[in-house]
């Protein structure tokens, strides 16, 4: 799953096939992919521990080649942190001193600063507590409602059925199902993920229909 996201972000080059965005081939470098409107929230956050929150939000995303005022960077960081519900985070503290949930919110805010057309999320709540998970899920819903495409990679089936409009199951590098969460039961998804055939009540009802 992480290799798939890395291919979509052009961190890795796929061995075969073509990736298209809005019908056009996806650019070939990570910077070009970001400029095309694709952002990634990695499972390991992808932050620099020794830099503060402001520096992490703008690292590699500086507008143009000219110097940007520190006050503008702080205002921009505060704005994206408000958007993800983390407005109380200290901007000058190295992210090393933040909790895993706080670090994830910083990474999410960084990804949203460019108003992405497509947001790739690799297990965004895997290491978070219940409250932090709900907070991140709320931001994901806001992005979806605002029109952004969301590709959520997760093993959390509660999250799948709470957020997904479409469920694609990948096993051993191959797509084994592409279904609506309204048409399948949780047991069906478990069976597809594990490769074990299950004749669930939901499947029997669908077959009769």
PDB file of C-alpha atoms in Angstrom:
ATOM      1  CA  UNK A   1       0.000   0.000   0.000  1.00  0.00           C
ATOM      2  CA  UNK A   2       2.776   2.449   0.832  1.00  0.00           C
ATOM      3  CA  UNK A   3       4.528   1.506  -2.425  1.00  0.00           C
ATOM      4  CA  UNK A   4       1.323   2.347  -4.305  1.00  0.00           C
ATOM      5  CA  UNK A   5       1.129   5.770  -2.674  1.00  0.00           C
ATOM      6  CA  UNK A   6       4.839   6.325  -3.397  1.00  0.00           C
ATOM      7  CA  UNK A   7       4.205   5.515  -7.072  1.00  0.00           C
ATOM      8  CA  UNK A   8       1.324   7.974  -7.201  1.00  0.00           C
ATOM      9  CA  UNK A   9       3.545  10.624  -5.592  1.00  0.00           C
ATOM     10  CA  UNK A  10       6.360   9.745  -8.034  1.00  0.00           C
ATOM     11  CA  UNK A  11       8.718   8.834  -5.211  1.00  0.00           C
ATOM     12  CA  UNK A  12       8.896   5.394  -6.845  1.00  0.00           C
ATOM     13  CA  UNK A  13       8.594   4.641 -10.553  1.00  0.00           C
ATOM     14  CA  UNK A  14       6.034   1.927 -11.354  1.00  0.00           C
ATOM     15  CA  UNK A  15       7.341  -0.982 -13.388  1.00  0.00           C
ATOM     16  CA  UNK A  16       4.392  -0.922 -15.765  1.00  0.00           C
ATOM     17  CA  UNK A  17       1.138   0.844 -16.498  1.00  0.00           C
ATOM     18  CA  UNK A  18       0.250   4.533 -16.707  1.00  0.00           C
ATOM     19  CA  UNK A  19      -1.070   6.864 -14.010  1.00  0.00           C
ATOM     20  CA  UNK A  20      -3.485   9.533 -15.185  1.00  0.00           C
ATOM     21  CA  UNK A  21      -4.913  12.555 -13.405  1.00  0.00           C
ATOM     22  CA  UNK A  22      -8.016  14.055 -15.023  1.00  0.00           C
ATOM     23  CA  UNK A  23      -7.241  12.040 -18.135  1.00  0.00           C
ATOM     24  CA  UNK A  24      -3.695  13.355 -18.536  1.00  0.00           C
ATOM     25  CA  UNK A  25      -0.502  11.435 -17.649  1.00  0.00           C
ATOM     26  CA  UNK A  26       0.673  12.218 -14.129  1.00  0.00           C
ATOM     27  CA  UNK A  27       3.920  14.267 -14.110  1.00  0.00           C
ATOM     28  CA  UNK A  28       7.139  12.361 -13.545  1.00  0.00           C
ATOM     29  CA  UNK A  29       8.683  14.133 -10.522  1.00  0.00           C
ATOM     30  CA  UNK A  30       7.398  14.748  -6.965  1.00  0.00           C
ATOM     31  CA  UNK A  31       7.587  18.537  -7.362  1.00  0.00           C
ATOM     32  CA  UNK A  32       5.600  18.427 -10.585  1.00  0.00           C
ATOM     33  CA  UNK A  33       3.026  16.138  -9.001  1.00  0.00           C
ATOM     34  CA  UNK A  34       2.572  18.638  -6.166  1.00  0.00           C
ATOM     35  CA  UNK A  35       2.250  21.482  -8.665  1.00  0.00           C
ATOM     36  CA  UNK A  36      -0.451  19.437 -10.422  1.00  0.00           C
ATOM     37  CA  UNK A  37      -2.484  19.545  -7.210  1.00  0.00           C
ATOM     38  CA  UNK A  38      -1.574  16.251  -5.502  1.00  0.00           C
ATOM     39  CA  UNK A  39      -0.448  16.192  -1.861  1.00  0.00           C
ATOM     40  CA  UNK A  40       0.510  13.253   0.354  1.00  0.00           C
ATOM     41  CA  UNK A  41       0.098  12.671   4.069  1.00  0.00           C
ATOM     42  CA  UNK A  42       2.580   9.930   4.906  1.00  0.00           C
ATOM     43  CA  UNK A  43       2.122   7.381   7.672  1.00  0.00           C
ATOM     44  CA  UNK A  44       5.397   8.495   9.319  1.00  0.00           C
ATOM     45  CA  UNK A  45       4.410  12.195   9.053  1.00  0.00           C
ATOM     46  CA  UNK A  46       7.445  13.142   6.910  1.00  0.00           C
ATOM     47  CA  UNK A  47       8.478  15.977   9.251  1.00  0.00           C
ATOM     48  CA  UNK A  48      11.931  17.238  10.249  1.00  0.00           C
ATOM     49  CA  UNK A  49      12.216  16.721  14.005  1.00  0.00           C
ATOM     50  CA  UNK A  50      14.707  19.527  14.627  1.00  0.00           C
ATOM     51  CA  UNK A  51      12.692  22.210  12.824  1.00  0.00           C
ATOM     52  CA  UNK A  52       9.795  24.087  14.368  1.00  0.00           C
ATOM     53  CA  UNK A  53       6.188  23.924  13.228  1.00  0.00           C
ATOM     54  CA  UNK A  54       6.446  26.930  10.895  1.00  0.00           C
ATOM     55  CA  UNK A  55       9.550  25.628   9.148  1.00  0.00           C
ATOM     56  CA  UNK A  56       7.967  22.204   8.648  1.00  0.00           C
ATOM     57  CA  UNK A  57       4.804  23.634   7.135  1.00  0.00           C
ATOM     58  CA  UNK A  58       6.782  25.663   4.573  1.00  0.00           C
ATOM     59  CA  UNK A  59       9.755  23.336   3.979  1.00  0.00           C
ATOM     60  CA  UNK A  60       9.985  22.620   0.257  1.00  0.00           C
ATOM     61  CA  UNK A  61       6.852  24.680  -0.337  1.00  0.00           C
ATOM     62  CA  UNK A  62       8.303  28.179  -0.252  1.00  0.00           C
ATOM     63  CA  UNK A  63       6.435  30.486  -2.666  1.00  0.00           C
ATOM     64  CA  UNK A  64       8.863  31.358  -5.460  1.00  0.00           C
ATOM     65  CA  UNK A  65      12.606  31.811  -5.203  1.00  0.00           C
ATOM     66  CA  UNK A  66      12.544  34.989  -3.151  1.00  0.00           C
ATOM     67  CA  UNK A  67      12.780  35.428   0.585  1.00  0.00           C
ATOM     68  CA  UNK A  68       9.446  35.213   2.386  1.00  0.00           C
ATOM     69  CA  UNK A  69       8.815  37.298   5.482  1.00  0.00           C
ATOM     70  CA  UNK A  70       8.785  35.332   8.719  1.00  0.00           C
ATOM     71  CA  UNK A  71       5.569  37.054   9.750  1.00  0.00           C
ATOM     72  CA  UNK A  72       3.870  35.813   6.583  1.00  0.00           C
ATOM     73  CA  UNK A  73       5.070  32.279   7.275  1.00  0.00           C
ATOM     74  CA  UNK A  74       3.722  32.418  10.823  1.00  0.00           C
ATOM     75  CA  UNK A  75       0.360  33.764   9.647  1.00  0.00           C
ATOM     76  CA  UNK A  76       0.133  31.067   6.967  1.00  0.00           C
ATOM     77  CA  UNK A  77       0.994  28.349   9.473  1.00  0.00           C
ATOM     78  CA  UNK A  78      -1.528  29.622  12.000  1.00  0.00           C
ATOM     79  CA  UNK A  79      -4.206  29.618   9.287  1.00  0.00           C
ATOM     80  CA  UNK A  80      -3.670  25.970   8.296  1.00  0.00           C
ATOM     81  CA  UNK A  81      -3.471  24.889  11.940  1.00  0.00           C
ATOM     82  CA  UNK A  82      -6.844  26.533  12.582  1.00  0.00           C
ATOM     83  CA  UNK A  83      -8.206  24.607   9.646  1.00  0.00           C
ATOM     84  CA  UNK A  84      -7.185  21.264  11.182  1.00  0.00           C
ATOM     85  CA  UNK A  85      -8.245  22.242  14.706  1.00  0.00           C
ATOM     86  CA  UNK A  86      -4.715  22.670  16.063  1.00  0.00           C
ATOM     87  CA  UNK A  87      -4.634  26.419  16.585  1.00  0.00           C
ATOM     88  CA  UNK A  88      -3.177  26.061  20.101  1.00  0.00           C
ATOM     89  CA  UNK A  89       0.058  24.386  18.937  1.00  0.00           C
ATOM     90  CA  UNK A  90       3.193  26.418  19.730  1.00  0.00           C
ATOM     91  CA  UNK A  91       4.653  27.577  16.411  1.00  0.00           C
ATOM     92  CA  UNK A  92       8.240  27.908  17.634  1.00  0.00           C
ATOM     93  CA  UNK A  93       8.624  24.460  19.214  1.00  0.00           C
ATOM     94  CA  UNK A  94      10.595  21.774  17.327  1.00  0.00           C
ATOM     95  CA  UNK A  95       8.150  19.095  16.251  1.00  0.00           C
ATOM     96  CA  UNK A  96      10.247  16.534  18.136  1.00  0.00           C
ATOM     97  CA  UNK A  97       8.515  17.735  21.313  1.00  0.00           C
ATOM     98  CA  UNK A  98       4.984  17.258  19.957  1.00  0.00           C
ATOM     99  CA  UNK A  99       2.772  14.218  20.438  1.00  0.00           C
ATOM    100  CA  UNK A 100       2.184  11.873  17.515  1.00  0.00           C
ATOM    101  CA  UNK A 101      -1.298  13.289  17.099  1.00  0.00           C
ATOM    102  CA  UNK A 102      -0.010  16.857  17.050  1.00  0.00           C
ATOM    103  CA  UNK A 103       2.676  15.914  14.537  1.00  0.00           C
ATOM    104  CA  UNK A 104       0.059  14.363  12.284  1.00  0.00           C
ATOM    105  CA  UNK A 105      -2.036  17.533  12.425  1.00  0.00           C
ATOM    106  CA  UNK A 106       1.028  19.586  11.443  1.00  0.00           C
ATOM    107  CA  UNK A 107       1.651  17.245   8.496  1.00  0.00           C
ATOM    108  CA  UNK A 108      -2.019  17.424   7.505  1.00  0.00           C
ATOM    109  CA  UNK A 109      -1.999  21.214   7.700  1.00  0.00           C
ATOM    110  CA  UNK A 110       1.107  21.314   5.502  1.00  0.00           C
ATOM    111  CA  UNK A 111      -0.597  19.119   2.909  1.00  0.00           C
ATOM    112  CA  UNK A 112      -3.728  21.283   2.885  1.00  0.00           C
ATOM    113  CA  UNK A 113      -1.926  24.618   2.563  1.00  0.00           C
ATOM    114  CA  UNK A 114      -1.863  24.341  -1.223  1.00  0.00           C
ATOM    115  CA  UNK A 115      -5.585  23.430  -1.473  1.00  0.00           C
ATOM    116  CA  UNK A 116      -4.848  20.090  -3.222  1.00  0.00           C
ATOM    117  CA  UNK A 117      -7.044  18.688  -5.940  1.00  0.00           C
ATOM    118  CA  UNK A 118      -6.179  15.166  -4.758  1.00  0.00           C
ATOM    119  CA  UNK A 119      -5.091  14.210  -1.240  1.00  0.00           C
ATOM    120  CA  UNK A 120      -3.336  10.861  -0.684  1.00  0.00           C
ATOM    121  CA  UNK A 121      -3.543   9.612   2.906  1.00  0.00           C
ATOM    122  CA  UNK A 122      -1.386   6.659   3.968  1.00  0.00           C
ATOM    123  CA  UNK A 123      -2.774   5.247   7.248  1.00  0.00           C
ATOM    124  CA  UNK A 124      -3.301   8.789   8.615  1.00  0.00           C
ATOM    125  CA  UNK A 125      -4.654   7.688  12.005  1.00  0.00           C
ATOM    126  CA  UNK A 126      -2.701   4.462  12.598  1.00  0.00           C
ATOM    127  CA  UNK A 127      -0.875   5.761  15.677  1.00  0.00           C
ATOM    128  CA  UNK A 128      -3.469   8.214  17.001  1.00  0.00           C
ATOM    129  CA  UNK A 129      -5.845   8.086  19.941  1.00  0.00           C
ATOM    130  CA  UNK A 130      -9.617   8.147  19.634  1.00  0.00           C
ATOM    131  CA  UNK A 131     -10.028  11.926  19.969  1.00  0.00           C
ATOM    132  CA  UNK A 132      -7.188  12.681  17.533  1.00  0.00           C
ATOM    133  CA  UNK A 133      -8.548  10.124  15.051  1.00  0.00           C
ATOM    134  CA  UNK A 134     -11.974  11.769  15.089  1.00  0.00           C
ATOM    135  CA  UNK A 135     -10.312  15.149  14.589  1.00  0.00           C
ATOM    136  CA  UNK A 136      -8.404  13.952  11.518  1.00  0.00           C
ATOM    137  CA  UNK A 137     -11.507  12.236  10.121  1.00  0.00           C
ATOM    138  CA  UNK A 138     -13.421  15.485  10.492  1.00  0.00           C
ATOM    139  CA  UNK A 139     -10.808  17.314   8.416  1.00  0.00           C
ATOM    140  CA  UNK A 140     -10.977  14.582   5.764  1.00  0.00           C
ATOM    141  CA  UNK A 141     -14.757  15.035   5.527  1.00  0.00           C
ATOM    142  CA  UNK A 142     -14.325  18.804   5.161  1.00  0.00           C
ATOM    143  CA  UNK A 143     -11.855  18.314   2.298  1.00  0.00           C
ATOM    144  CA  UNK A 144     -14.187  15.870   0.580  1.00  0.00           C
ATOM    145  CA  UNK A 145     -17.169  18.195   0.971  1.00  0.00           C
ATOM    146  CA  UNK A 146     -15.073  21.033  -0.488  1.00  0.00           C
ATOM    147  CA  UNK A 147     -14.557  18.979  -3.661  1.00  0.00           C
ATOM    148  CA  UNK A 148     -11.105  17.479  -3.162  1.00  0.00           C
ATOM    149  CA  UNK A 149     -10.478  13.894  -4.220  1.00  0.00           C
ATOM    150  CA  UNK A 150      -9.413  11.702  -1.305  1.00  0.00           C
ATOM    151  CA  UNK A 151      -7.478   8.431  -1.577  1.00  0.00           C
ATOM    152  CA  UNK A 152      -7.434   6.921   1.908  1.00  0.00           C
ATOM    153  CA  UNK A 153      -5.186   3.909   2.485  1.00  0.00           C
ATOM    154  CA  UNK A 154      -6.213   2.147   5.687  1.00  0.00           C
ATOM    155  CA  UNK A 155      -6.837  -1.206   7.349  1.00  0.00           C
ATOM    156  CA  UNK A 156      -9.319   0.400   9.764  1.00  0.00           C
ATOM    157  CA  UNK A 157     -12.681  -0.890   8.544  1.00  0.00           C
ATOM    158  CA  UNK A 158     -14.624   1.382  10.897  1.00  0.00           C
ATOM    159  CA  UNK A 159     -12.913   4.281   9.151  1.00  0.00           C
ATOM    160  CA  UNK A 160     -13.622   2.779   5.725  1.00  0.00           C
ATOM    161  CA  UNK A 161     -17.356   2.511   6.353  1.00  0.00           C
ATOM    162  CA  UNK A 162     -17.468   5.926   8.036  1.00  0.00           C
ATOM    163  CA  UNK A 163     -15.698   7.834   5.256  1.00  0.00           C
ATOM    164  CA  UNK A 164     -15.532   5.956   1.971  1.00  0.00           C
ATOM    165  CA  UNK A 165     -17.785   6.427  -1.042  1.00  0.00           C
ATOM    166  CA  UNK A 166     -15.955   3.602  -2.814  1.00  0.00           C
ATOM    167  CA  UNK A 167     -13.854   0.725  -1.479  1.00  0.00           C
ATOM    168  CA  UNK A 168     -11.004  -0.793  -3.489  1.00  0.00           C
ATOM    169  CA  UNK A 169      -9.378  -3.870  -1.945  1.00  0.00           C
ATOM    170  CA  UNK A 170      -5.784  -4.613  -2.942  1.00  0.00           C
ATOM    171  CA  UNK A 171      -4.221  -7.972  -2.057  1.00  0.00           C
ATOM    172  CA  UNK A 172      -0.729  -9.090  -3.074  1.00  0.00           C
ATOM    173  CA  UNK A 173      -0.394  -6.073  -5.327  1.00  0.00           C
ATOM    174  CA  UNK A 174      -3.599  -6.677  -7.280  1.00  0.00           C
ATOM    175  CA  UNK A 175      -7.068  -5.153  -7.121  1.00  0.00           C
ATOM    176  CA  UNK A 176      -9.470  -7.864  -5.985  1.00  0.00           C
ATOM    177  CA  UNK A 177     -12.593  -5.726  -5.468  1.00  0.00           C
ATOM    178  CA  UNK A 178     -14.026  -2.313  -6.279  1.00  0.00           C
ATOM    179  CA  UNK A 179     -17.330  -1.913  -4.440  1.00  0.00           C
ATOM    180  CA  UNK A 180     -19.636   0.540  -2.728  1.00  0.00           C
ATOM    181  CA  UNK A 181     -19.672   0.373   1.086  1.00  0.00           C
ATOM    182  CA  UNK A 182     -23.467   0.454   0.824  1.00  0.00           C
ATOM    183  CA  UNK A 183     -23.467  -2.880  -1.006  1.00  0.00           C
ATOM    184  CA  UNK A 184     -21.139  -4.964   1.156  1.00  0.00           C
ATOM    185  CA  UNK A 185     -20.800  -6.050   4.757  1.00  0.00           C
ATOM    186  CA  UNK A 186     -17.716  -5.653   6.904  1.00  0.00           C
ATOM    187  CA  UNK A 187     -17.226  -9.456   6.760  1.00  0.00           C
ATOM    188  CA  UNK A 188     -17.078  -9.292   2.964  1.00  0.00           C
ATOM    189  CA  UNK A 189     -14.246  -6.769   3.090  1.00  0.00           C
ATOM    190  CA  UNK A 190     -12.370  -8.882   5.643  1.00  0.00           C
ATOM    191  CA  UNK A 191     -12.737 -11.902   3.365  1.00  0.00           C
ATOM    192  CA  UNK A 192     -11.498  -9.982   0.350  1.00  0.00           C
ATOM    193  CA  UNK A 193      -8.513  -8.628   2.272  1.00  0.00           C
ATOM    194  CA  UNK A 194      -7.524 -12.052   3.608  1.00  0.00           C
ATOM    195  CA  UNK A 195      -8.402 -14.119   0.552  1.00  0.00           C
ATOM    196  CA  UNK A 196     -10.805 -16.293   2.536  1.00  0.00           C
ATOM    197  CA  UNK A 197     -14.194 -16.938   0.983  1.00  0.00           C
ATOM    198  CA  UNK A 198     -17.076 -15.992   3.280  1.00  0.00           C
ATOM    199  CA  UNK A 199     -20.762 -16.380   2.504  1.00  0.00           C
ATOM    200  CA  UNK A 200     -22.033 -13.489   4.592  1.00  0.00           C
ATOM    201  CA  UNK A 201     -25.685 -12.631   5.119  1.00  0.00           C
ATOM    202  CA  UNK A 202     -25.188  -9.386   3.183  1.00  0.00           C
ATOM    203  CA  UNK A 203     -23.724 -11.242   0.204  1.00  0.00           C
ATOM    204  CA  UNK A 204     -26.570 -13.764   0.159  1.00  0.00           C
ATOM    205  CA  UNK A 205     -29.096 -10.919   0.223  1.00  0.00           C
ATOM    206  CA  UNK A 206     -27.342  -9.165  -2.665  1.00  0.00           C
ATOM    207  CA  UNK A 207     -27.315 -12.380  -4.692  1.00  0.00           C
ATOM    208  CA  UNK A 208     -31.053 -12.838  -4.155  1.00  0.00           C
ATOM    209  CA  UNK A 209     -31.692  -9.239  -5.207  1.00  0.00           C
TER     210      UNK A 209
END
